[in-house]
Coordinates of C-alpha atoms in Angstrom, one line a residue:
X1 CA 80.5 -25.7 -123.6
X2 CA 78.0 -28.1 -122.2
X3 CA 74.8 -26.9 -120.7
X4 CA 74.6 -27.1 -116.9
X5 CA 72.3 -29.8 -115.6
X6 CA 69.3 -28.1 -113.9
X7 CA 67.6 -29.6 -110.9
X8 CA 64.1 -28.4 -111.6
X9 CA 62.8 -29.8 -108.3
X10 CA 65.3 -27.6 -106.4
X11 CA 64.2 -24.6 -108.6
X12 CA 60.6 -25.3 -107.7
X13 CA 61.4 -25.3 -104.0
X14 CA 63.3 -22.0 -104.4
X15 CA 60.6 -20.2 -106.2
X16 CA 59.6 -16.9 -104.5
X17 CA 56.3 -17.1 -102.6
X18 CA 54.1 -20.0 -101.9
X19 CA 53.6 -22.2 -105.0
X20 CA 51.5 -25.3 -105.5
X21 CA 51.0 -27.5 -108.6
X22 CA 47.5 -29.0 -109.0
X23 CA 46.0 -31.3 -111.5
X24 CA 43.0 -30.1 -113.6
X25 CA 40.9 -32.1 -111.1
X26 CA 42.2 -29.8 -108.4
X27 CA 44.3 -32.4 -106.6
X28 CA 47.7 -31.2 -105.2
X29 CA 50.5 -32.7 -107.2
X30 CA 53.4 -30.8 -105.6
X31 CA 54.0 -27.8 -103.3
X32 CA 57.1 -25.9 -102.2
X33 CA 58.2 -25.4 -98.6
X34 CA 56.9 -21.9 -98.4
X35 CA 53.4 -23.1 -99.4
X36 CA 53.5 -25.6 -96.6
X37 CA 54.7 -22.9 -94.2
X38 CA 51.8 -20.6 -95.1
X39 CA 49.3 -23.4 -95.0
X40 CA 50.7 -24.8 -91.7
X41 CA 50.7 -28.4 -93.0
X42 CA 53.1 -31.1 -93.7
X43 CA 53.8 -32.5 -97.1
X44 CA 52.0 -35.7 -96.4
X45 CA 48.9 -33.8 -95.3
X46 CA 48.7 -32.0 -98.7
X47 CA 50.0 -34.1 -101.6
X48 CA 47.2 -36.1 -103.2
X49 CA 44.4 -34.2 -101.5
X50 CA 41.7 -32.3 -103.2
X51 CA 42.0 -28.6 -102.7
X52 CA 38.4 -28.3 -101.8
X53 CA 38.4 -30.8 -98.9
X54 CA 39.2 -28.3 -96.2
X55 CA 35.8 -26.8 -96.2
X56 CA 33.7 -29.6 -97.6
X57 CA 31.8 -29.9 -94.4
X58 CA 31.6 -26.2 -93.5
X59 CA 30.4 -24.4 -96.7
X60 CA 29.4 -21.3 -94.8
X61 CA 32.8 -20.7 -93.3
X62 CA 34.4 -17.5 -94.8
X63 CA 37.4 -19.6 -95.8
X64 CA 35.1 -21.7 -98.0
X65 CA 34.2 -18.6 -100.0
X66 CA 37.9 -18.0 -100.7
X67 CA 38.4 -21.7 -101.8
X68 CA 35.4 -21.3 -104.1
X69 CA 37.0 -18.2 -105.7
X70 CA 40.2 -20.1 -106.2
X71 CA 38.4 -23.0 -107.7
X72 CA 36.6 -20.7 -110.1
X73 CA 39.9 -19.1 -111.2
X74 CA 41.5 -22.5 -111.7
X75 CA 38.6 -23.7 -113.8
X76 CA 39.0 -20.6 -116.0
X77 CA 42.7 -21.3 -116.5
X78 CA 41.9 -24.9 -117.4
X79 CA 39.3 -23.9 -119.9
X80 CA 41.0 -21.0 -121.5
X81 CA 44.7 -21.9 -121.2
X82 CA 45.4 -18.4 -120.0
X83 CA 46.8 -17.2 -116.6
X84 CA 44.4 -15.6 -114.2
X85 CA 45.2 -13.0 -111.6
X86 CA 42.7 -13.0 -108.8
X87 CA 41.5 -10.1 -106.8
X88 CA 43.0 -9.8 -103.3
X89 CA 41.4 -12.4 -101.0
X90 CA 40.7 -11.8 -97.3
X91 CA 41.3 -14.9 -95.2
X92 CA 41.1 -15.4 -91.4
X93 CA 44.0 -17.8 -90.7
X94 CA 46.8 -18.6 -88.3
X95 CA 49.9 -16.4 -88.7
X96 CA 52.6 -18.8 -90.0
X97 CA 55.3 -16.9 -88.0
X98 CA 53.2 -17.0 -84.7
X99 CA 51.7 -20.4 -84.1
X100 CA 48.4 -20.2 -82.3
X101 CA 47.8 -16.6 -83.3
X102 CA 45.0 -16.1 -85.9
X103 CA 44.0 -12.9 -87.6
X104 CA 42.9 -11.3 -90.8
X105 CA 45.2 -11.9 -93.7
X106 CA 45.2 -10.7 -97.3
X107 CA 46.5 -12.8 -100.1
X108 CA 47.2 -12.2 -103.8
X109 CA 46.9 -15.3 -106.1
X110 CA 48.0 -16.0 -109.6
X111 CA 47.0 -19.2 -111.4
X112 CA 49.1 -20.3 -114.5
X113 CA 48.5 -23.1 -116.9
X114 CA 51.3 -25.7 -117.5
X115 CA 51.0 -27.4 -120.9
X116 CA 51.9 -31.0 -121.8
X117 CA 53.5 -32.1 -125.1
X118 CA 50.0 -32.4 -126.6
X119 CA 49.2 -28.8 -126.0
X120 CA 46.7 -29.5 -123.3
X121 CA 46.7 -28.1 -119.7
X122 CA 48.2 -30.9 -117.6
X123 CA 48.9 -28.9 -114.4
X124 CA 47.9 -25.7 -112.8
X125 CA 50.5 -23.5 -111.0
X126 CA 48.9 -21.7 -108.0
X127 CA 51.1 -18.9 -106.5
X128 CA 50.1 -17.2 -103.3
X129 CA 51.6 -14.1 -101.7
X130 CA 50.7 -12.6 -98.3
X131 CA 50.2 -8.9 -98.8
X132 CA 48.6 -8.2 -95.4
X133 CA 51.2 -5.6 -94.3
X134 CA 50.9 -3.8 -97.7
X135 CA 47.1 -3.7 -97.4
X136 CA 47.4 -2.3 -93.8
X137 CA 49.8 0.4 -95.1
X138 CA 47.3 1.2 -97.9
X139 CA 44.5 1.7 -95.4
X140 CA 46.6 4.1 -93.3
X141 CA 47.5 6.1 -96.4
X142 CA 43.9 6.1 -97.6
X143 CA 42.7 7.3 -94.2
X144 CA 45.3 10.1 -94.2
X145 CA 44.4 11.1 -97.8
X146 CA 40.6 11.3 -97.0
X147 CA 41.3 13.2 -93.8
X148 CA 43.2 15.9 -95.8
X149 CA 40.5 16.3 -98.4
X150 CA 38.1 19.1 -97.5
X151 CA 34.6 18.4 -96.2
X152 CA 32.3 19.7 -98.9
X153 CA 30.4 22.7 -97.6
X154 CA 28.1 25.2 -99.3
X155 CA 30.1 27.7 -101.5
X156 CA 28.0 30.8 -101.3
X157 CA 24.6 30.2 -102.7
X158 CA 25.7 27.6 -105.2
X159 CA 25.4 23.9 -105.1
X160 CA 28.3 21.5 -105.7
X161 CA 29.2 17.8 -105.3
X162 CA 32.5 16.1 -104.9
X163 CA 33.6 12.4 -105.1
X164 CA 36.8 10.5 -104.4
X165 CA 37.2 6.9 -105.4
X166 CA 40.5 5.0 -104.6
X167 CA 41.8 2.4 -107.0
X168 CA 40.6 -1.1 -106.1
X169 CA 43.4 -3.2 -107.5
X170 CA 46.4 -1.2 -106.4
X171 CA 48.0 -1.7 -103.0
X172 CA 48.9 2.0 -102.6
X173 CA 46.6 4.9 -102.8
X174 CA 47.5 7.8 -105.1
X175 CA 47.7 11.6 -104.7
X176 CA 44.4 12.8 -106.2
X177 CA 42.7 15.8 -104.6
X178 CA 40.1 18.5 -105.0
X179 CA 39.3 21.8 -103.4
X180 CA 36.7 24.5 -103.4
X181 CA 37.6 27.9 -102.1
X182 CA 35.1 30.8 -101.5
X183 CA 36.5 34.1 -102.8
X184 CA 35.4 37.7 -102.3
X185 CA 32.3 38.7 -104.2
X186 CA 30.1 36.0 -105.8
X187 CA 33.2 34.0 -106.8
X188 CA 34.7 30.6 -106.0
X189 CA 37.9 28.8 -107.0
X190 CA 37.6 25.1 -107.9
X191 CA 40.7 22.9 -108.4
X192 CA 41.6 19.2 -108.9
X193 CA 45.1 17.8 -108.8
X194 CA 47.1 14.6 -109.2
X195 CA 50.4 13.9 -107.5
X196 CA 52.7 11.3 -109.1
X197 CA 53.4 8.4 -106.8
X198 CA 51.7 6.2 -104.3
X199 CA 51.1 5.6 -100.6
X200 CA 51.9 7.8 -97.7
X201 CA 54.5 10.0 -99.5
X202 CA 52.0 10.9 -102.2
X203 CA 49.2 11.5 -99.7
X204 CA 51.5 13.8 -97.7
X205 CA 52.6 15.8 -100.8
X206 CA 48.9 16.0 -101.9
X207 CA 48.0 17.6 -98.5
X208 CA 50.8 20.2 -98.8
X209 CA 50.0 21.2 -102.4
X210 CA 46.3 21.4 -101.8
X211 CA 46.8 23.7 -98.8
X212 CA 49.3 25.8 -100.7
X213 CA 47.0 26.2 -103.8
X214 CA 44.0 27.0 -101.5
X215 CA 46.0 29.8 -99.9
X216 CA 47.4 31.1 -103.3
X217 CA 44.0 31.2 -104.8
X218 CA 42.8 33.5 -102.0
X219 CA 45.5 36.1 -102.6
X220 CA 46.2 36.1 -106.4
X221 CA 44.2 37.7 -109.2
X222 CA 43.6 34.5 -111.2
X223 CA 44.1 30.8 -111.6
X224 CA 47.3 31.1 -113.7
X225 CA 49.0 33.2 -111.1
X226 CA 47.9 30.8 -108.3
X227 CA 49.5 27.9 -110.3
X228 CA 52.7 29.9 -110.7
X229 CA 52.9 30.4 -106.9
X230 CA 52.1 26.7 -106.4
X231 CA 54.9 25.8 -108.8
X232 CA 57.4 27.9 -106.9
X233 CA 56.3 26.2 -103.7
X234 CA 56.4 22.8 -105.2
X235 CA 60.1 23.2 -105.9
X236 CA 60.7 22.9 -102.2
X237 CA 58.6 19.7 -101.7
X238 CA 60.1 16.4 -102.5
X239 CA 57.8 14.3 -104.7
X240 CA 55.8 17.3 -106.0
X241 CA 57.5 17.3 -109.4
X242 CA 55.2 16.5 -112.4
X243 CA 52.0 17.0 -110.4
X244 CA 49.1 18.0 -112.6
X245 CA 46.5 20.6 -111.6
X246 CA 43.5 22.2 -113.2
X247 CA 42.4 25.5 -111.5
X248 CA 39.3 27.5 -112.2
X249 CA 37.9 30.8 -110.9
X250 CA 34.1 31.1 -111.3
X251 CA 32.6 34.6 -111.2
X252 CA 28.8 34.8 -111.1
X253 CA 28.9 38.7 -111.4
X254 CA 30.4 38.5 -114.9
X255 CA 29.2 35.0 -115.6
X256 CA 32.6 33.8 -116.6
X257 CA 35.0 31.0 -115.9
X258 CA 38.7 31.7 -115.9
X259 CA 40.9 28.7 -116.0
X260 CA 44.5 27.4 -116.2
X261 CA 45.8 23.9 -116.4
X262 CA 49.2 22.5 -115.4
X263 CA 49.3 19.3 -117.6
X264 CA 45.9 18.2 -116.3
X265 CA 42.9 16.8 -118.3
X266 CA 40.6 19.8 -119.3
X267 CA 37.7 20.9 -117.2
X268 CA 34.4 20.5 -119.1
X269 CA 31.5 22.9 -119.3
X270 CA 28.1 21.4 -119.9
X271 CA 25.5 23.8 -121.5
X272 CA 21.8 23.6 -120.9
X273 CA 21.2 22.3 -124.4
X274 CA 23.5 19.4 -123.8
X275 CA 26.5 20.6 -125.8
X276 CA 29.8 20.0 -124.1
X277 CA 32.8 22.4 -124.2
X278 CA 36.2 21.2 -123.0
X279 CA 38.3 24.1 -121.5
X280 CA 41.6 23.3 -123.2
X281 CA 42.9 26.7 -124.3
X282 CA 45.2 27.3 -121.4
X283 CA 47.2 24.2 -120.9
X284 CA 50.8 24.2 -119.7
X285 CA 53.3 21.5 -118.5
X286 CA 52.9 20.0 -115.0
X287 CA 54.5 21.5 -111.9
X288 CA 58.3 21.4 -112.0
X289 CA 58.5 20.3 -115.7
X290 CA 60.3 23.5 -116.7
X291 CA 63.9 24.2 -115.6
X292 CA 63.0 27.8 -114.8
X293 CA 59.7 29.3 -113.6
X294 CA 57.6 31.0 -116.3
X295 CA 54.2 32.7 -116.6
X296 CA 51.3 30.3 -117.1
X297 CA 48.5 30.9 -119.6
X298 CA 44.9 31.4 -118.6
X299 CA 41.7 31.7 -120.6
X300 CA 38.1 32.9 -119.9
X301 CA 34.8 31.5 -121.2
X302 CA 31.3 32.8 -120.6
X303 CA 28.5 30.7 -119.1
X304 CA 24.8 31.1 -118.6
X305 CA 22.7 30.1 -115.6
X306 CA 22.0 26.4 -115.6
X307 CA 25.3 25.3 -117.0
X308 CA 27.4 22.8 -115.1
X309 CA 31.2 22.7 -114.6
X310 CA 33.0 19.4 -114.1
X311 CA 36.6 18.9 -113.0
X312 CA 38.1 15.5 -112.6
X313 CA 41.3 13.5 -112.5
X314 CA 42.5 11.1 -115.2
X315 CA 41.2 8.0 -113.4
X316 CA 37.7 9.0 -114.6
X317 CA 38.6 8.9 -118.3
X318 CA 41.8 7.0 -119.0
X319 CA 42.0 3.3 -119.7
X320 CA 44.9 1.1 -120.6
X321 CA 45.5 0.6 -124.3
X322 CA 42.9 3.3 -125.1
X323 CA 43.4 6.8 -126.5
X324 CA 42.5 9.6 -124.1
X325 CA 40.1 11.1 -126.7
X326 CA 38.0 8.0 -126.4
X327 CA 37.6 8.6 -122.6
X328 CA 36.8 12.3 -123.1
X329 CA 34.1 11.4 -125.7
X330 CA 32.7 9.0 -123.2
X331 CA 32.6 11.7 -120.5
X332 CA 30.9 14.1 -122.9
X333 CA 28.2 11.6 -123.7
X334 CA 27.5 10.9 -120.1
X335 CA 27.3 14.5 -119.2
X336 CA 24.9 15.3 -122.0
X337 CA 22.6 12.3 -121.1
X338 CA 22.3 13.5 -117.5
X339 CA 22.2 17.2 -118.1
X340 CA 19.1 17.8 -116.1
X341 CA 20.4 16.1 -112.9
X342 CA 21.4 18.0 -109.8
X343 CA 25.1 17.9 -108.9
X344 CA 24.9 15.0 -106.4
X345 CA 22.9 12.9 -108.8
X346 CA 25.1 13.9 -111.7
X347 CA 28.3 13.0 -109.8
X348 CA 27.0 9.5 -109.0
X349 CA 25.7 9.0 -112.6
X350 CA 29.2 9.9 -114.1
X351 CA 30.9 7.4 -111.8
X352 CA 28.4 4.7 -112.6
X353 CA 28.7 5.4 -116.4
X354 CA 32.5 5.8 -116.6
X355 CA 34.2 3.7 -114.0
X356 CA 34.6 0.0 -114.9
X357 CA 32.4 -2.5 -113.0
X358 CA 35.5 -4.2 -111.6
X359 CA 36.9 -0.9 -110.3
X360 CA 39.6 1.4 -111.5
X361 CA 43.4 1.1 -111.6
X362 CA 43.9 4.7 -110.7
X363 CA 42.3 7.0 -108.1
X364 CA 39.5 9.3 -109.2
X365 CA 38.5 12.7 -108.0
X366 CA 35.5 14.5 -109.4
X367 CA 33.9 17.9 -108.7
X368 CA 30.6 19.1 -110.1
X369 CA 29.4 22.8 -109.8
X370 CA 26.0 24.1 -110.7
X371 CA 26.4 27.4 -112.4

């Protein structure tokens, strides 16, 4: 059987998204029709032109900054021979589907090396995708999620701090949440949770589960029973399966913390001397992971005045291609090094120490309680 003859020029034109080929000197060698449509140019206006020419005479134009970012990425590809995925770029440009109408657009860009027979980079493939609608949907989801998180208010006479950080390189927000509930006596319930999924559906499920756990914690005798009630409720909520939750009841009368975890990273107790204790003796599967409901475990630990309790979601500690114990050790070191800080300062210090400079790939929720 003879191999079919492939028209690579036709394949190039049919590639999904807007694609251009540039020389290492950043001169356009070829572009597909979608690239011309997005750019609003004809082929003769592009081929043979330097990519940087558009803003050569207006370097302070916002579009010039985007071109400089693209140039820097293409230079990296040329020098390293490795593809480079750029951060989402904001660009004020004409809508290709509505001539004469300009507006804010968001673009993702991937730059890929094309090698010659001598192993050198001879061309640079520049692929552009318009993700404006996805970004707008993410903003709506993020606004909804933040609106459903409780405004932090004093919990009795005790100080606390809470932080929420969305992922920066994902187009959908996730379902992380936290809650602090004042209980009868000198007690509070503190919980953090993480819904599987992204976008508006995850934000909606998060709001339902947070409210349900808040109510259950007020009428049950402990965190394990509150999670059992939440698990029963979660069975009626689409998208709630495999949600993880850590729930703690803090009692200043007995100086104890009672806790239970549904598949969630362990809360951590920071002692005044800098030692760190992970509360991992009452861990059970996530919500809905069992075919039938079953009692959940709980454990109790003592604390002394001056200790600090931290609850968090996995975005604070987990990194790709890294064991979770490495992230937990990093958290312990950071807590110990900032053990004299007040909750607000400590919360900011933990985020600064533990979150990557380029941002996280998963949402992060964090609660700090001064005991």
